[in-house]
XYZ file of C-alpha atoms in Angstrom:
358
model
C -0.041 0.087 0.087
C 1.540 3.178 -1.134
C 2.396 5.716 1.529
C 1.022 9.522 0.920
C 2.569 12.492 1.701
C 0.523 14.880 3.689
C 0.900 18.588 2.216
C 0.700 20.585 5.527
C 1.527 18.280 8.549
C 4.600 16.805 6.887
C 3.581 13.252 8.049
C 2.700 10.195 5.963
C -0.567 8.058 6.364
C -1.655 4.997 4.897
C -4.999 4.811 2.908
C -7.877 2.771 4.517
C -11.529 2.129 3.991
C -11.970 1.622 7.835
C -15.353 3.787 7.593
C -16.836 1.252 5.366
C -15.346 -1.810 6.879
C -17.268 -3.144 9.710
C -14.519 -5.423 10.824
C -11.789 -2.650 11.097
C -12.943 -1.599 14.838
C -14.020 -5.098 15.659
C -10.218 -6.283 14.973
C -8.648 -4.258 17.611
C -11.053 -5.110 20.231
C -11.120 -8.812 19.332
C -7.253 -8.797 19.655
C -7.410 -6.969 22.977
C -9.256 -10.247 24.324
C -7.409 -12.897 22.250
C -3.742 -11.732 23.042
C -3.907 -12.178 26.696
C -5.840 -15.128 26.398
C -2.997 -16.512 23.983
C -0.379 -15.390 26.573
C -2.280 -17.398 29.308
C -2.598 -20.561 26.993
C 0.833 -20.581 26.159
C 1.902 -20.110 29.931
C -0.434 -22.971 30.948
C 0.686 -25.206 28.146
C 4.475 -24.651 29.052
C 3.772 -25.245 32.940
C 1.431 -28.282 32.262
C 3.884 -29.997 29.828
C 6.790 -29.880 32.058
C 5.453 -32.859 33.909
C 5.622 -34.918 30.789
C 8.629 -33.269 29.347
C 8.855 -30.833 26.806
C 10.028 -31.003 23.323
C 12.827 -28.531 22.477
C 10.809 -26.132 20.560
C 7.968 -25.753 23.274
C 10.649 -25.265 25.686
C 11.976 -22.308 23.699
C 8.923 -20.889 21.956
C 6.171 -21.316 24.767
C 7.724 -18.620 27.320
C 8.507 -16.580 24.277
C 4.996 -16.527 22.957
C 3.524 -15.749 26.507
C 5.848 -12.809 26.859
C 5.410 -11.496 23.252
C 1.353 -11.788 23.258
C 1.565 -9.985 26.678
C 3.504 -6.872 25.393
C 1.606 -6.762 21.969
C -1.376 -6.526 24.439
C -0.148 -3.577 26.372
C 1.015 -1.972 23.200
C -2.342 -2.130 21.538
C -4.160 -1.173 24.789
C -1.946 1.740 25.154
C -1.637 2.863 21.529
C -4.491 2.028 19.421
C -2.981 3.341 16.324
C -0.641 0.452 16.305
C -3.236 -1.982 15.513
C -1.793 -2.426 12.102
C 1.503 -3.744 12.899
C 0.588 -5.281 16.387
C -1.978 -7.668 14.430
C 0.624 -8.462 11.957
C 3.286 -9.280 14.482
C 0.997 -11.561 16.281
C 0.062 -13.551 13.092
C 3.750 -14.014 12.295
C 4.371 -15.226 15.872
C 1.453 -17.719 15.676
C 2.483 -18.750 12.376
C 6.142 -19.209 13.053
C 5.536 -21.258 16.160
C 3.196 -23.738 14.363
C 5.733 -23.799 11.533
C 8.523 -24.624 13.854
C 6.670 -27.126 15.779
C 5.361 -28.931 13.016
C 8.739 -28.773 11.210
C 10.206 -30.616 14.546
C 7.758 -33.096 14.264
C 7.522 -34.011 10.692
C 11.407 -33.887 10.428
C 12.818 -35.173 13.659
C 10.291 -36.635 16.023
C 6.936 -37.799 14.134
C 3.977 -37.980 16.308
C 2.817 -41.502 17.161
C -0.990 -40.606 16.833
C -0.296 -39.513 13.277
C -0.126 -35.658 13.568
C 0.727 -33.091 15.912
C -1.982 -31.607 17.955
C -0.326 -28.178 17.029
C -1.869 -28.980 13.394
C -5.543 -28.164 14.706
C -4.302 -24.336 14.944
C -3.006 -24.172 11.263
C -6.294 -22.767 10.008
C -6.097 -20.032 12.209
C -3.061 -18.636 10.196
C -5.443 -18.558 7.055
C -8.199 -16.813 8.989
C -6.140 -14.141 10.506
C -4.280 -13.686 7.082
C -7.727 -12.892 5.482
C -8.548 -10.608 8.288
C -5.367 -8.685 8.629
C -3.987 -8.371 5.223
C -5.613 -7.321 1.837
C -7.011 -10.545 -0.204
C -4.243 -11.185 -2.756
C -1.571 -10.855 0.091
C -3.637 -13.096 2.113
C -3.863 -15.849 -0.486
C -0.399 -15.620 -1.237
C 0.465 -16.113 2.548
C -2.001 -18.982 2.809
C -0.479 -20.878 -0.241
C 2.970 -20.356 0.839
C 2.472 -21.382 4.361
C 0.497 -24.523 3.046
C 3.069 -25.302 0.575
C 5.992 -24.971 3.114
C 4.065 -27.494 5.108
C 3.784 -29.934 2.130
C 7.395 -29.661 1.380
C 8.439 -30.557 4.851
C 6.056 -33.443 4.795
C 7.645 -34.683 1.383
C 10.885 -34.528 3.141
C 10.022 -36.215 6.174
C 8.527 -38.958 3.838
C 11.572 -39.323 1.939
C 13.468 -40.000 5.201
C 11.580 -42.775 6.163
C 9.611 -40.977 9.241
C 6.111 -41.914 8.312
C 3.852 -44.937 8.494
C 0.159 -45.512 7.375
C -1.440 -43.500 10.156
C 0.869 -40.584 9.316
C 0.111 -40.723 5.612
C -3.544 -40.864 6.210
C -3.510 -37.947 8.862
C -1.328 -35.756 6.228
C -3.671 -36.415 3.360
C -6.793 -35.439 5.319
C -4.980 -32.340 6.797
C -3.836 -31.203 3.456
C -7.304 -31.483 1.821
C -8.944 -29.908 4.808
C -6.686 -26.929 4.456
C -6.882 -26.304 1.019
C -10.887 -26.349 1.296
C -10.328 -23.759 4.243
C -8.162 -21.342 1.959
C -10.805 -21.738 -0.927
C -13.631 -21.175 1.168
C -12.284 -18.270 2.801
C -11.098 -16.627 -0.514
C -14.734 -16.940 -1.701
C -16.156 -15.368 1.580
C -13.634 -12.340 1.142
C -14.485 -11.764 -2.185
C -18.157 -11.620 -1.415
C -17.153 -9.048 1.153
C -15.154 -7.066 -1.047
C -17.879 -7.042 -3.736
C -20.365 -5.555 -0.801
C -17.627 -2.862 -0.016
C -17.454 -2.032 -3.766
C -21.209 -1.687 -3.907
C -21.026 0.507 -0.805
C -18.288 2.697 -2.126
C -20.336 3.267 -5.440
C -23.469 4.270 -3.253
C -21.098 6.621 -1.402
C -19.546 8.078 -4.660
C -20.442 11.192 -6.604
C -20.435 10.103 -10.068
C -19.365 13.371 -11.788
C -16.244 14.211 -9.621
C -15.619 10.814 -8.184
C -15.611 12.289 -4.759
C -17.568 11.034 -1.907
C -21.323 12.390 -1.771
C -23.507 13.957 0.997
C -24.840 10.251 1.994
C -21.106 9.388 2.882
C -20.437 12.639 4.728
C -23.760 12.103 6.875
C -22.353 8.488 7.715
C -18.805 9.427 8.716
C -20.030 12.721 10.371
C -21.609 11.045 13.022
C -18.678 8.566 13.693
C -16.092 11.086 13.867
C -18.087 13.338 16.362
C -18.231 10.464 18.420
C -14.433 10.390 18.655
C -14.480 13.876 19.369
C -16.800 13.267 22.362
C -15.346 10.128 23.619
C -11.517 10.783 23.015
C -11.546 14.594 22.790
C -9.963 14.366 19.356
C -9.953 17.353 17.147
C -12.135 17.847 14.073
C -12.802 20.537 11.603
C -15.364 20.829 8.575
C -14.831 23.018 5.904
C -17.703 24.038 3.269
C -16.704 25.632 0.155
C -18.456 26.905 -2.836
C -17.502 28.108 -6.540
C -18.102 31.809 -6.701
C -20.461 32.745 -9.388
C -20.704 29.349 -10.879
C -24.027 30.100 -12.461
C -22.584 32.443 -14.813
C -20.167 29.597 -16.095
C -22.838 27.391 -16.799
C -24.923 30.292 -18.443
C -22.000 31.609 -20.503
C -20.419 28.423 -21.611
C -22.852 25.498 -21.155
C -23.018 22.724 -18.643
C -20.161 20.767 -20.232
C -17.677 23.410 -19.488
C -19.311 23.689 -15.925
C -18.741 19.822 -15.425
C -15.025 20.151 -16.328
C -14.834 23.024 -13.757
C -16.142 20.828 -11.182
C -13.760 17.931 -12.203
C -10.735 20.197 -12.134
C -11.897 21.494 -8.733
C -12.301 17.985 -7.201
C -8.847 16.911 -8.471
C -7.184 20.153 -6.885
C -8.907 19.425 -3.670
C -7.520 15.821 -3.642
C -4.181 16.845 -4.594
C -3.851 19.347 -1.701
C -5.389 17.122 1.256
C -4.260 14.060 3.208
C -5.450 10.602 2.304
C -7.113 10.571 5.749
C -9.176 13.855 4.890
C -12.302 13.428 3.275
C -13.579 15.842 0.368
C -17.188 15.498 -0.381
C -19.401 16.942 -3.070
C -22.677 18.163 -1.315
C -24.382 19.092 -4.490
C -24.052 21.463 -7.395
C -21.096 23.721 -6.864
C -20.696 23.015 -2.915
C -18.370 20.899 -1.450
C -17.324 19.742 1.941
C -14.219 18.607 3.624
C -13.945 16.819 6.830
C -10.534 17.377 8.513
C -9.790 14.386 11.176
C -7.203 15.497 13.669
C -7.219 19.059 12.609
C -7.840 21.840 14.949
C -9.332 24.916 13.835
C -6.132 27.004 13.188
C -4.604 24.256 11.140
C -7.686 24.145 9.068
C -7.898 27.813 8.316
C -4.497 27.621 7.094
C -5.166 24.768 4.672
C -8.448 26.585 3.496
C -6.269 29.871 2.656
C -3.728 27.407 0.651
C -6.847 25.801 -1.182
C -8.312 29.198 -2.030
C -4.907 30.366 -3.572
C -4.654 26.896 -5.270
C -8.136 27.274 -6.905
C -7.455 30.876 -7.945
C -4.407 29.623 -9.768
C -6.610 27.124 -11.991
C -7.196 27.490 -15.633
C -10.055 25.915 -17.310
C -10.347 27.286 -20.820
C -12.426 28.927 -22.007
C -13.192 29.991 -18.265
C -10.973 33.161 -17.525
C -10.723 31.980 -13.781
C -12.336 30.824 -10.664
C -12.416 31.491 -6.912
C -14.248 29.928 -4.051
C -15.577 31.018 -0.656
C -14.930 28.838 2.393
C -16.337 28.506 5.694
C -14.670 26.517 8.528
C -15.664 25.267 11.802
C -14.304 23.190 14.443
C -16.355 20.424 16.152
C -17.333 20.876 19.778
C -18.044 18.169 22.236
C -21.764 18.843 22.282
C -21.977 19.057 18.599
C -24.370 17.056 16.397
C -23.697 16.593 12.615
C -26.485 19.161 11.831
C -25.211 21.836 14.208
C -21.535 21.651 12.889
C -22.802 21.569 9.363
C -24.833 24.653 10.317
C -21.863 26.730 11.666
C -19.680 25.883 8.768
C -22.462 26.702 6.122
C -23.190 30.064 8.061
C -19.198 30.724 8.008
C -19.514 30.029 4.026
C -22.386 32.730 3.692
C -20.630 35.186 5.771
C -17.928 34.860 3.117
C -20.086 35.270 0.407
C -21.704 38.501 1.956
C -18.093 39.989 2.708
C -17.013 39.780 -1.098
C -16.444 36.166 -2.007
C -13.030 34.517 -2.428
C -12.106 34.403 1.158
C -12.396 32.328 4.259
C -14.398 32.734 7.358
C -14.795 30.828 10.758
C -18.047 29.526 12.370
């Protein structure tokens, strides 16, 4: 996933579909339960197995897993934004432990029952891959993992470690796991199709920006973050000055080109985490997460200058008026929109091509 440079803060962000992905907030909450549980299970397995004798892999890795899961849970609880790499690290720890355990038992000390109990956890690697990574990457990881286990099994067979019960267990194991991967792929593709349909419903067909329906959805969620975590949030509403004259003078095709050019200009000057929206006609909104009022006003000034420099022949030039408001803890979507809208109309009354604060 490409990194995106932020023009006015100097940081980089990764784009995400978290708003339309219902699993995104669930991943972190689930991990906050599963990581401590995994640490406890690893510790219990280590202590319980000492009575019967631990194999070298469990003797080394189980305490390491218990400590690693505990640290990851603490990091995720203290710093929520670390969830992408924390989840990926937890996935890698589980996958590495299972691969090492199965490699030891396939190549060095085969299980008398046919297959190690650790094999029951292998599907977890596939499920977590599809939950935590993009679908193409998850498929590659799952198939690479399964191929590695298959090659280890072939090597163990060549070395003469396996009897009939081992071969039967391995055949069923690989057949079942191929089925898991295939079914998971189908389910994830269905989910992605649903998300694509949602995105289309939230997209303005002319400019490619999000539409008013999207703003209503995201604004409610962002205001919840303001109220619960006291995070800054600003809303900007902007309007093309005298756009009606463009349509009346040059026709709607030229007006449409002007709107598309404005949309591209907004996207070029915003962070990936900012959300430009076409409200309708020549009116647009920009929702600025993690942005206090002063920073939003500076950005509005730069946007106003950037639009003034645009050229869309035969239109000689264009300007925008902008209203900016910062969310308050007691704001509703309607009240925040109203304050930004009132600031926009104040900019219009005071001569246009300016920024006002509501």
